[in-house]
Amino acid sequence: RMLLPLYSDGFNLSLIGISDDKGETWKMSSPIVGYGPTQPTLVPKKDGSVVGYFRDEGDAPQRIMTATSTDQGETWTPATDIDIPNPSSSLEVIVLKDGRWLLLCNDTEADRRRLVLKISDDEGATWKWTRQVEPSDKEGVSFEYPSMLQSKDGLIHLSYTRKSEAGNSIAHCVLNLEWLQRAE
Protein backbone atom coordinates (compact mmCIF):
# COMPACT_ATOMS: atom_id res chain seq x y z
CA ARG A 1 0.00 0.00 0.00
CA MET A 2 1.24 3.47 -0.90
CA LEU A 3 0.18 6.47 1.21
CA LEU A 4 0.50 9.94 -0.27
CA PRO A 5 0.08 12.86 2.19
CA LEU A 6 -2.11 15.66 0.76
CA TYR A 7 -3.44 18.90 2.19
CA SER A 8 -5.40 22.03 1.36
CA ASP A 9 -4.26 25.46 2.54
CA GLY A 10 -7.67 26.88 1.66
CA PHE A 11 -9.58 24.41 3.83
CA ASN A 12 -6.80 23.82 6.40
CA LEU A 13 -7.19 20.06 6.35
CA SER A 14 -5.30 17.00 5.25
CA LEU A 15 -6.13 13.66 3.66
CA ILE A 16 -4.14 10.75 2.40
CA GLY A 17 -4.11 9.36 -1.13
CA ILE A 18 -4.13 5.55 -1.01
CA SER A 19 -3.02 3.15 -3.75
CA ASP A 20 -3.04 -0.62 -3.50
CA ASP A 21 -1.82 -1.20 -7.07
CA LYS A 22 1.55 0.60 -7.20
CA GLY A 23 -0.02 3.96 -8.09
CA GLU A 24 -2.25 2.84 -10.97
CA THR A 25 -5.41 3.93 -9.14
CA TRP A 26 -5.99 6.04 -6.05
CA LYS A 27 -8.67 6.55 -3.44
CA MET A 28 -8.84 9.10 -0.62
CA SER A 29 -8.80 8.60 3.12
CA SER A 30 -11.36 10.27 5.29
CA PRO A 31 -10.36 13.88 6.07
CA ILE A 32 -7.99 14.40 8.97
CA VAL A 33 -9.97 16.82 11.07
CA GLY A 34 -8.66 19.30 13.60
CA TYR A 35 -8.08 22.99 13.73
CA GLY A 36 -5.65 23.46 10.85
CA PRO A 37 -3.59 20.26 10.40
CA THR A 38 -1.63 20.68 7.13
CA GLN A 39 1.47 19.34 5.38
CA PRO A 40 1.40 15.80 6.81
CA THR A 41 4.46 13.64 7.30
CA LEU A 42 3.71 9.97 8.00
CA VAL A 43 5.58 7.30 9.96
CA PRO A 44 4.65 3.63 10.50
CA LYS A 45 4.63 2.14 13.99
CA LYS A 46 5.71 -1.42 14.76
CA ASP A 47 2.09 -2.37 15.56
CA GLY A 48 1.02 -1.49 11.99
CA SER A 49 -0.62 1.83 12.76
CA VAL A 50 0.48 5.04 11.04
CA VAL A 51 1.15 8.34 12.79
CA GLY A 52 0.80 11.66 11.00
CA TYR A 53 2.54 14.83 12.13
CA PHE A 54 1.30 18.21 10.91
CA ARG A 55 1.98 21.90 11.03
CA ASP A 56 -0.68 23.82 12.96
CA GLU A 57 -2.59 26.44 10.95
CA GLY A 58 -4.95 27.11 13.89
CA ASP A 59 -4.88 29.59 16.75
CA ALA A 60 -2.20 29.93 19.43
CA PRO A 61 -0.49 28.20 20.98
CA GLN A 62 1.31 27.00 17.87
CA ARG A 63 2.23 23.34 18.31
CA ILE A 64 2.99 20.31 16.17
CA MET A 65 -0.19 18.30 15.66
CA THR A 66 -0.57 14.54 15.42
CA ALA A 67 -3.21 12.01 14.33
CA THR A 68 -3.19 8.21 14.09
CA SER A 69 -4.63 5.64 11.68
CA THR A 70 -5.09 2.00 12.72
CA ASP A 71 -6.48 0.88 9.34
CA GLN A 72 -3.55 1.63 6.98
CA GLY A 73 -4.51 5.24 6.35
CA GLU A 74 -8.24 4.85 5.65
CA THR A 75 -9.49 6.73 8.74
CA TRP A 76 -7.73 8.97 11.26
CA THR A 77 -8.17 10.18 14.80
CA PRO A 78 -8.72 13.93 15.11
CA ALA A 79 -5.46 15.89 14.90
CA THR A 80 -4.44 17.33 18.26
CA ASP A 81 -1.55 19.42 19.54
CA ILE A 82 1.47 17.83 21.18
CA ASP A 83 3.92 19.59 23.48
CA ILE A 84 6.42 20.70 20.81
CA PRO A 85 6.21 24.39 19.80
CA ASN A 86 6.14 25.08 16.07
CA PRO A 87 5.53 28.39 14.23
CA SER A 88 3.13 26.80 11.73
CA SER A 89 6.05 25.56 9.68
CA SER A 90 6.57 22.29 7.87
CA LEU A 91 8.41 19.41 9.51
CA GLU A 92 9.63 15.92 8.74
CA VAL A 93 9.63 12.67 10.75
CA ILE A 94 11.41 9.46 9.72
CA VAL A 95 12.05 6.08 11.30
CA LEU A 96 15.76 5.31 11.56
CA LYS A 97 17.15 1.87 10.77
CA ASP A 98 17.65 1.27 14.51
CA GLY A 99 13.93 1.93 15.16
CA ARG A 100 14.25 5.38 16.72
CA TRP A 101 12.24 8.24 15.28
CA LEU A 102 13.83 11.47 14.10
CA LEU A 103 11.94 14.78 13.87
CA LEU A 104 13.31 17.82 12.00
CA CYS A 105 11.48 21.05 12.82
CA ASN A 106 11.47 24.66 13.97
CA ASP A 107 10.75 24.32 17.68
CA THR A 108 9.68 27.86 18.54
CA GLU A 109 6.30 29.57 18.29
CA ALA A 110 7.64 32.93 17.19
CA ASP A 111 9.66 32.35 14.02
CA ARG A 112 11.60 29.92 11.86
CA ARG A 113 15.05 31.04 13.01
CA ARG A 114 16.00 27.83 14.81
CA LEU A 115 16.06 24.32 13.34
CA VAL A 116 16.43 21.21 15.51
CA LEU A 117 16.43 17.44 15.38
CA LYS A 118 14.48 15.61 18.08
CA ILE A 119 14.93 11.92 18.79
CA SER A 120 12.38 9.48 20.19
CA ASP A 121 13.11 5.94 21.33
CA ASP A 122 9.43 5.17 22.06
CA GLU A 123 7.79 5.75 18.65
CA GLY A 124 7.00 9.41 19.25
CA ALA A 125 5.45 9.07 22.72
CA THR A 126 8.27 11.31 23.99
CA TRP A 127 11.05 13.24 22.30
CA LYS A 128 13.86 12.92 24.86
CA TRP A 129 16.79 14.38 22.96
CA THR A 130 17.20 17.59 20.96
CA ARG A 131 20.14 18.63 18.79
CA GLN A 132 20.39 22.06 17.17
CA VAL A 133 21.03 21.95 13.45
CA GLU A 134 20.78 25.71 13.06
CA PRO A 135 20.87 27.68 16.35
CA SER A 136 18.60 30.70 16.86
CA ASP A 137 19.56 33.37 14.38
CA LYS A 138 19.34 37.01 15.39
CA GLU A 139 20.39 38.28 11.95
CA GLY A 140 17.14 37.37 10.22
CA VAL A 141 18.06 34.05 8.61
CA SER A 142 15.18 31.57 8.66
CA PHE A 143 15.22 27.83 8.07
CA GLU A 144 12.20 26.39 6.29
CA TYR A 145 10.71 23.38 4.48
CA PRO A 146 12.97 20.68 5.95
CA SER A 147 13.30 17.20 4.55
CA MET A 148 15.52 14.26 5.50
CA LEU A 149 16.38 10.65 4.84
CA GLN A 150 18.76 8.02 6.12
CA SER A 151 21.03 6.63 3.41
CA LYS A 152 22.16 2.99 3.15
CA ASP A 153 25.43 3.85 4.93
CA GLY A 154 23.43 5.06 7.97
CA LEU A 155 24.13 8.77 7.46
CA ILE A 156 21.31 11.28 7.88
CA HIS A 157 20.84 13.75 5.01
CA LEU A 158 18.97 17.00 5.72
CA SER A 159 17.87 19.63 3.24
CA TYR A 160 16.06 22.88 3.97
CA THR A 161 15.68 26.42 2.71
CA ARG A 162 17.88 29.16 4.22
CA LYS A 163 16.20 32.53 3.71
CA SER A 164 17.91 35.85 4.38
CA GLU A 165 18.05 39.41 3.09
CA ALA A 166 21.19 38.43 1.17
CA GLY A 167 19.26 35.77 -0.74
CA ASN A 168 17.81 32.30 -0.48
CA SER A 169 19.57 28.96 -0.77
CA ILE A 170 19.02 25.30 -0.09
CA ALA A 171 21.21 23.75 2.59
CA HIS A 172 22.26 20.10 2.55
CA CYS A 173 23.74 18.66 5.77
CA VAL A 174 25.06 15.16 6.32
CA LEU A 175 25.12 13.88 9.91
CA ASN A 176 26.14 10.64 11.54
CA LEU A 177 24.39 8.88 14.41
CA GLU A 178 27.31 9.62 16.76
CA TRP A 179 26.65 13.36 16.36
CA LEU A 180 22.97 12.83 17.07
CA GLN A 181 23.72 10.91 20.25
CA ARG A 182 26.13 13.49 21.74
CA ALA A 183 24.63 15.63 24.46
CA GLU A 184 24.42 19.35 23.79
Coordinates of N, CA and C in Angstrom, one line a residue:
R1 N 0.9 -1.2 0.0 CA 0.0 0.0 0.0 C 0.9 1.2 0.0
M2 N 0.6 2.2 -0.9 CA 1.2 3.5 -0.9 C 0.3 4.5 -0.3
L3 N 0.9 5.4 0.6 CA 0.2 6.5 1.2 C 0.8 7.8 0.8
L4 N 0.0 8.7 0.2 CA 0.5 9.9 -0.3 C -0.1 11.1 0.5
P5 N 0.6 11.8 1.4 CA 0.1 12.9 2.2 C -0.3 14.0 1.3
L6 N -1.6 14.5 1.5 CA -2.1 15.7 0.8 C -2.7 16.6 1.7
Y7 N -2.8 17.9 1.3 CA -3.4 18.9 2.2 C -4.0 20.0 1.4
S8 N -4.9 20.8 2.0 CA -5.4 22.0 1.4 C -5.2 23.2 2.3
D9 N -4.4 24.2 1.8 CA -4.3 25.5 2.5 C -5.6 26.2 2.7
G10 N -6.4 26.2 1.6 CA -7.7 26.9 1.7 C -8.6 26.3 2.7
F11 N -8.7 25.0 2.9 CA -9.6 24.4 3.8 C -8.9 24.0 5.1
N12 N -7.6 24.2 5.2 CA -6.8 23.8 6.4 C -7.1 22.4 6.9
L13 N -7.0 21.5 6.0 CA -7.2 20.1 6.3 C -6.3 19.2 5.5
S14 N -6.1 18.0 6.0 CA -5.3 17.0 5.2 C -6.1 15.7 5.0
L15 N -5.6 15.0 3.9 CA -6.1 13.7 3.7 C -5.0 12.9 3.0
I16 N -5.2 11.6 2.9 CA -4.1 10.7 2.4 C -4.6 10.0 1.1
G17 N -3.8 10.1 0.1 CA -4.1 9.4 -1.1 C -3.6 7.9 -0.9
I18 N -4.4 7.0 -1.3 CA -4.1 5.5 -1.0 C -4.1 4.8 -2.3
S19 N -3.1 4.0 -2.6 CA -3.0 3.2 -3.7 C -2.6 1.8 -3.3
D20 N -3.4 0.8 -3.8 CA -3.0 -0.6 -3.5 C -2.5 -1.3 -4.7
D21 N -2.3 -0.6 -5.8 CA -1.8 -1.2 -7.1 C -0.6 -0.4 -7.7
K22 N 0.3 -0.1 -6.8 CA 1.6 0.6 -7.2 C 1.3 1.9 -7.9
G23 N 0.2 2.6 -7.6 CA 0.0 4.0 -8.1 C -0.9 4.0 -9.3
E24 N -1.4 2.9 -9.8 CA -2.2 2.8 -11.0 C -3.6 3.6 -10.7
T25 N -4.2 3.3 -9.5 CA -5.4 3.9 -9.1 C -5.3 4.4 -7.7
W26 N -6.1 5.4 -7.4 CA -6.0 6.0 -6.1 C -7.4 6.2 -5.5
K27 N -7.5 6.2 -4.2 CA -8.7 6.6 -3.4 C -8.2 7.5 -2.3
M28 N -9.2 8.2 -1.7 CA -8.8 9.1 -0.6 C -9.2 8.5 0.7
S29 N -8.4 8.9 1.7 CA -8.8 8.6 3.1 C -9.9 9.5 3.5
S30 N -10.5 9.3 4.7 CA -11.4 10.3 5.3 C -10.5 11.5 5.6
P31 N -11.1 12.7 5.7 CA -10.4 13.9 6.1 C -9.8 13.8 7.5
I32 N -8.6 14.3 7.6 CA -8.0 14.4 9.0 C -8.4 15.7 9.6
V33 N -9.4 15.6 10.5 CA -10.0 16.8 11.1 C -9.2 17.3 12.3
G34 N -9.3 18.6 12.5 CA -8.7 19.3 13.6 C -8.7 20.8 13.2
Y35 N -8.1 21.6 14.1 CA -8.1 23.0 13.7 C -6.8 23.3 13.0
G36 N -6.7 23.1 11.7 CA -5.6 23.5 10.8 C -4.5 22.5 10.7
P37 N -4.7 21.2 10.6 CA -3.6 20.3 10.4 C -3.2 20.2 8.9
T38 N -2.1 20.7 8.5 CA -1.6 20.7 7.1 C -0.2 20.1 7.0
Q39 N 0.2 19.9 5.8 CA 1.5 19.3 5.4 C 1.9 18.1 6.2
P40 N 1.1 17.0 6.0 CA 1.4 15.8 6.8 C 2.7 15.1 6.4
T41 N 3.3 14.6 7.5 CA 4.5 13.6 7.3 C 4.0 12.4 8.0
L42 N 4.2 11.2 7.5 CA 3.7 10.0 8.0 C 4.8 9.0 8.4
V43 N 4.6 8.3 9.5 CA 5.6 7.3 10.0 C 4.8 6.1 10.4
P44 N 5.3 4.9 10.1 CA 4.6 3.6 10.5 C 5.2 3.2 11.9
K45 N 4.2 2.7 12.7 CA 4.6 2.1 14.0 C 4.8 0.6 13.8
K46 N 5.5 0.0 14.8 CA 5.7 -1.4 14.8 C 4.4 -2.2 14.8
D47 N 3.4 -1.7 15.4 CA 2.1 -2.4 15.6 C 1.2 -2.3 14.3
G48 N 1.7 -1.6 13.2 CA 1.0 -1.5 12.0 C 0.2 -0.2 11.8
S49 N 0.1 0.6 12.9 CA -0.6 1.8 12.8 C 0.3 2.9 12.1
V50 N -0.3 4.0 11.7 CA 0.5 5.0 11.0 C 0.2 6.3 11.8
V51 N 1.3 7.1 12.1 CA 1.2 8.3 12.8 C 1.4 9.5 11.8
G52 N 0.6 10.5 11.8 CA 0.8 11.7 11.0 C 1.2 12.8 11.9
Y53 N 2.2 13.6 11.5 CA 2.5 14.8 12.1 C 2.3 16.0 11.2
F54 N 1.8 17.1 11.7 CA 1.3 18.2 10.9 C 1.8 19.5 11.5
R55 N 1.8 20.5 10.6 CA 2.0 21.9 11.0 C 0.6 22.4 11.5
D56 N 0.6 23.3 12.3 CA -0.7 23.8 13.0 C -1.1 25.2 12.4
E57 N -2.1 25.2 11.6 CA -2.6 26.4 11.0 C -3.7 27.1 11.8
G58 N -3.9 26.6 13.0 CA -4.9 27.1 13.9 C -4.4 28.2 14.8
D59 N -5.2 28.5 15.8 CA -4.9 29.6 16.7 C -3.8 29.2 17.7
A60 N -3.2 30.2 18.4 CA -2.2 29.9 19.4 C -2.8 29.0 20.5
P61 N -1.9 28.3 21.2 CA -0.5 28.2 21.0 C -0.1 27.3 19.8
Q62 N 0.9 27.7 19.0 CA 1.3 27.0 17.9 C 2.1 25.8 18.3
R63 N 1.6 24.6 17.9 CA 2.2 23.3 18.3 C 2.2 22.4 17.1
I64 N 3.1 21.4 17.1 CA 3.0 20.3 16.2 C 1.7 19.5 16.5
M65 N 1.0 19.1 15.5 CA -0.2 18.3 15.7 C 0.1 16.9 15.2
T66 N -0.7 15.9 15.8 CA -0.6 14.5 15.4 C -1.9 13.9 15.3
A67 N -2.0 12.9 14.5 CA -3.2 12.0 14.3 C -2.7 10.6 14.0
T68 N -3.6 9.6 14.3 CA -3.2 8.2 14.1 C -4.2 7.5 13.3
S69 N -3.8 6.6 12.4 CA -4.6 5.6 11.7 C -4.3 4.2 12.1
T70 N -5.3 3.4 12.4 CA -5.1 2.0 12.7 C -5.6 1.1 11.6
D71 N -6.0 1.7 10.5 CA -6.5 0.9 9.3 C -5.7 1.2 8.0
Q72 N -4.4 1.4 8.1 CA -3.5 1.6 7.0 C -3.9 2.9 6.2
G73 N -4.3 3.9 7.0 CA -4.5 5.2 6.4 C -5.9 5.5 5.9
E74 N -6.9 4.6 6.1 CA -8.2 4.9 5.6 C -8.9 5.9 6.5
T75 N -8.9 5.8 7.8 CA -9.5 6.7 8.7 C -8.4 7.2 9.8
W76 N -8.7 8.3 10.4 CA -7.7 9.0 11.3 C -8.4 9.5 12.5
T77 N -7.7 9.5 13.6 CA -8.2 10.2 14.8 C -8.1 11.7 14.5
P78 N -8.9 12.5 15.3 CA -8.7 13.9 15.1 C -7.3 14.4 15.4
A79 N -6.8 15.4 14.7 CA -5.5 15.9 14.9 C -5.5 16.8 16.1
T80 N -4.5 16.5 17.0 CA -4.4 17.3 18.3 C -3.0 17.8 18.5
D81 N -2.9 18.9 19.2 CA -1.5 19.4 19.5 C -0.8 18.5 20.4
I82 N 0.6 18.5 20.2 CA 1.5 17.8 21.2 C 2.3 18.9 21.8
D83 N 3.2 18.6 22.7 CA 3.9 19.6 23.5 C 5.1 20.3 22.8
I84 N 5.3 20.1 21.5 CA 6.4 20.7 20.8 C 6.0 22.0 20.1
P85 N 6.5 23.1 20.5 CA 6.2 24.4 19.8 C 6.6 24.3 18.3
N86 N 5.9 25.0 17.5 CA 6.1 25.1 16.1 C 5.4 26.3 15.5
P87 N 6.1 27.1 14.7 CA 5.5 28.4 14.2 C 4.7 28.2 13.0
S88 N 3.9 27.1 12.9 CA 3.1 26.8 11.7 C 4.1 26.6 10.5
S89 N 5.1 25.8 10.8 CA 6.1 25.6 9.7 C 6.1 24.1 9.4
S90 N 6.5 23.7 8.2 CA 6.6 22.3 7.9 C 7.6 21.6 8.7
L91 N 7.5 20.3 8.7 CA 8.4 19.4 9.5 C 8.5 18.1 8.8
E92 N 9.4 17.3 9.3 CA 9.6 15.9 8.7 C 9.9 15.0 9.9
V93 N 9.3 13.7 9.8 CA 9.6 12.7 10.8 C 10.0 11.4 9.9
I94 N 11.1 10.7 10.4 CA 11.4 9.5 9.7 C 11.7 8.4 10.8
V95 N 11.6 7.2 10.4 CA 12.1 6.1 11.3 C 13.5 5.7 10.9
L96 N 14.4 5.7 11.8 CA 15.8 5.3 11.6 C 15.9 3.8 11.5
K97 N 16.9 3.3 10.9 CA 17.2 1.9 10.8 C 17.2 1.2 12.1
D98 N 17.6 1.9 13.2 CA 17.7 1.3 14.5 C 16.3 1.3 15.2
G99 N 15.3 1.9 14.6 CA 13.9 1.9 15.2 C 13.6 3.2 15.8
R100 N 14.6 4.1 16.1 CA 14.3 5.4 16.7 C 13.6 6.3 15.7
W101 N 12.9 7.3 16.2 CA 12.2 8.2 15.3 C 13.0 9.5 15.3
L102 N 13.1 10.2 14.2 CA 13.8 11.5 14.1 C 12.9 12.5 13.5
L103 N 12.8 13.7 14.2 CA 11.9 14.8 13.9 C 12.8 16.0 13.6
L104 N 12.6 16.6 12.4 CA 13.3 17.8 12.0 C 12.3 18.9 11.9
C105 N 12.5 20.0 12.8 CA 11.5 21.0 12.8 C 12.0 22.3 13.4
N106 N 11.3 23.4 13.2 CA 11.5 24.7 14.0 C 10.7 24.5 15.3
D107 N 11.4 24.6 16.4 CA 10.8 24.3 17.7 C 10.5 25.6 18.5
T108 N 10.1 26.6 17.8 CA 9.7 27.9 18.5 C 8.3 28.3 18.0
E109 N 7.6 29.1 18.8 CA 6.3 29.6 18.3 C 6.5 30.8 17.5
A110 N 7.5 31.6 17.7 CA 7.6 32.9 17.2 C 8.1 33.0 15.7
D111 N 9.1 32.2 15.3 CA 9.7 32.3 14.0 C 10.3 31.1 13.6
R112 N 10.9 31.1 12.4 CA 11.6 29.9 11.9 C 13.1 30.1 11.9
R113 N 13.6 30.7 12.9 CA 15.0 31.0 13.0 C 15.8 30.0 13.8
R114 N 15.3 28.9 14.1 CA 16.0 27.8 14.8 C 15.5 26.5 14.2
L115 N 16.4 25.6 13.9 CA 16.1 24.3 13.3 C 16.7 23.2 14.2
V116 N 15.9 22.2 14.6 CA 16.4 21.2 15.5 C 16.0 19.8 15.0
L117 N 16.8 18.8 15.5 CA 16.4 17.4 15.4 C 16.0 17.0 16.8
K118 N 14.9 16.2 16.8 CA 14.5 15.6 18.1 C 14.5 14.1 17.9
I119 N 14.8 13.4 18.9 CA 14.9 11.9 18.8 C 14.0 11.3 19.8
S120 N 13.3 10.3 19.3 CA 12.4 9.5 20.2 C 12.8 8.0 20.1
D121 N 12.8 7.4 21.3 CA 13.1 5.9 21.3 C 11.9 5.1 21.7
D122 N 10.7 5.8 21.7 CA 9.4 5.2 22.1 C 8.3 5.5 21.0
E123 N 8.7 5.5 19.8 CA 7.8 5.8 18.7 C 7.0 7.0 18.8
G124 N 7.6 8.1 19.2 CA 7.0 9.4 19.2 C 6.2 9.7 20.5
A125 N 6.2 8.8 21.5 CA 5.4 9.1 22.7 C 6.2 10.2 23.5
T126 N 7.5 10.2 23.4 CA 8.3 11.3 24.0 C 9.4 11.6 23.0
W127 N 9.9 12.8 23.1 CA 11.1 13.2 22.3 C 12.1 13.7 23.3
K128 N 13.0 12.7 23.7 CA 13.9 12.9 24.9 C 15.1 13.7 24.5
W129 N 15.5 13.7 23.3 CA 16.8 14.4 23.0 C 16.6 15.4 21.9
T130 N 17.3 16.5 22.0 CA 17.2 17.6 21.0 C 18.6 18.0 20.6
R131 N 18.9 18.1 19.3 CA 20.1 18.6 18.8 C 19.8 19.8 17.9
Q132 N 20.6 20.9 18.1 CA 20.4 22.1 17.2 C 21.1 21.8 15.9
V133 N 20.4 22.0 14.8 CA 21.0 21.9 13.4 C 21.4 23.4 13.1
E134 N 20.5 24.3 13.3 CA 20.8 25.7 13.1 C 20.3 26.4 14.3
P135 N 21.3 27.0 15.1 CA 20.9 27.7 16.3 C 20.0 28.9 16.0
S136 N 19.4 29.5 17.0 CA 18.6 30.7 16.9 C 19.4 31.8 16.2
D137 N 18.9 32.4 15.2 CA 19.6 33.4 14.4 C 19.0 34.7 14.7
K138 N 19.8 35.7 15.1 CA 19.3 37.0 15.4 C 19.5 37.9 14.2
E139 N 20.1 37.5 13.1 CA 20.4 38.3 11.9 C 19.3 38.2 10.9
G140 N 18.2 37.4 11.2 CA 17.1 37.4 10.2 C 17.2 36.2 9.3
V141 N 18.1 35.2 9.5 CA 18.1 34.0 8.6 C 17.0 33.1 9.1
S142 N 16.2 32.6 8.2 CA 15.2 31.6 8.7 C 15.5 30.3 8.0
F143 N 15.0 29.2 8.6 CA 15.2 27.8 8.1 C 13.9 27.2 7.9
E144 N 13.6 26.8 6.6 CA 12.2 26.4 6.3 C 12.2 25.2 5.4
Y145 N 11.0 24.5 5.3 CA 10.7 23.4 4.5 C 11.8 22.3 4.6
P146 N 12.0 21.7 5.8 CA 13.0 20.7 6.0 C 12.5 19.3 5.4
S147 N 13.5 18.6 5.0 CA 13.3 17.2 4.5 C 14.5 16.4 5.0
M148 N 14.4 15.1 5.1 CA 15.5 14.3 5.5 C 15.3 12.8 5.1
L149 N 16.4 12.1 5.1 CA 16.4 10.6 4.8 C 17.6 10.0 5.5
Q150 N 17.6 8.8 5.7 CA 18.8 8.0 6.1 C 19.2 7.2 5.0
S151 N 20.5 7.4 4.6 CA 21.0 6.6 3.4 C 21.5 5.2 3.8
K152 N 21.8 4.4 2.9 CA 22.2 3.0 3.2 C 23.3 2.9 4.1
D153 N 24.3 3.9 4.1 CA 25.4 3.9 4.9 C 25.1 4.3 6.3
G154 N 23.8 4.7 6.6 CA 23.4 5.1 8.0 C 23.5 6.6 8.2
L155 N 24.0 7.3 7.3 CA 24.1 8.8 7.5 C 22.8 9.4 7.3
I156 N 22.6 10.5 8.0 CA 21.3 11.3 7.9 C 21.6 12.5 7.0
H157 N 20.7 12.6 5.9 CA 20.8 13.8 5.0 C 19.7 14.7 5.3
L158 N 20.0 16.0 5.5 CA 19.0 17.0 5.7 C 19.0 18.0 4.6
S159 N 17.9 18.5 4.2 CA 17.9 19.6 3.2 C 16.8 20.6 3.7
Y160 N 17.0 21.9 3.6 CA 16.1 22.9 4.0 C 16.4 24.2 3.3
T161 N 15.5 25.1 3.3 CA 15.7 26.4 2.7 C 16.3 27.3 3.8
R162 N 17.3 28.1 3.4 CA 17.9 29.2 4.2 C 17.5 30.5 3.6
K163 N 16.7 31.3 4.3 CA 16.2 32.5 3.7 C 16.8 33.7 4.5
S164 N 17.3 34.7 3.7 CA 17.9 35.8 4.4 C 17.8 37.0 3.4
E165 N 18.1 38.2 3.9 CA 18.1 39.4 3.1 C 19.1 39.3 2.0
A166 N 20.2 38.6 2.2 CA 21.2 38.4 1.2 C 20.8 37.5 0.0
G167 N 19.7 36.7 0.3 CA 19.3 35.8 -0.7 C 18.8 34.5 -0.1
N168 N 18.3 33.6 -0.9 CA 17.8 32.3 -0.5 C 18.7 31.2 -1.1
S169 N 18.8 30.1 -0.3 CA 19.6 29.0 -0.8 C 19.0 27.7 -0.2
I170 N 19.4 26.6 -0.7 CA 19.0 25.3 -0.1 C 20.3 24.7 0.6
A171 N 20.1 24.4 1.8 CA 21.2 23.7 2.6 C 21.1 22.2 2.5
H172 N 22.2 21.6 2.5 CA 22.3 20.1 2.6 C 23.3 19.8 3.6
C173 N 22.9 19.1 4.7 CA 23.7 18.7 5.8 C 23.8 17.1 5.8
V174 N 24.9 16.6 6.1 CA 25.1 15.2 6.3 C 25.6 14.9 7.7
L175 N 24.8 14.1 8.5 CA 25.1 13.9 9.9 C 25.3 12.4 10.2
N176 N 26.1 12.0 11.2 CA 26.1 10.6 11.5 C 25.4 10.4 12.9
L177 N 25.1 9.2 13.2 CA 24.4 8.9 14.4 C 25.2 9.3 15.7
E178 N 26.5 9.2 15.6 CA 27.3 9.6 16.8 C 27.0 11.1 17.1
W179 N 26.9 11.9 16.1 CA 26.7 13.4 16.4 C 25.3 13.5 17.0
L180 N 24.3 12.8 16.5 CA 23.0 12.8 17.1 C 22.9 12.4 18.5
Q181 N 23.8 11.4 18.9 CA 23.7 10.9 20.3 C 24.5 11.7 21.3
R182 N 25.4 12.6 20.8 CA 26.1 13.5 21.7 C 25.2 14.5 22.4
A183 N 25.4 14.7 23.7 CA 24.6 15.6 24.5 C 25.1 17.0 24.1
E184 N 24.1 17.9 24.1 CA 24.4 19.3 23.8 C 24.8 20.0 25.1

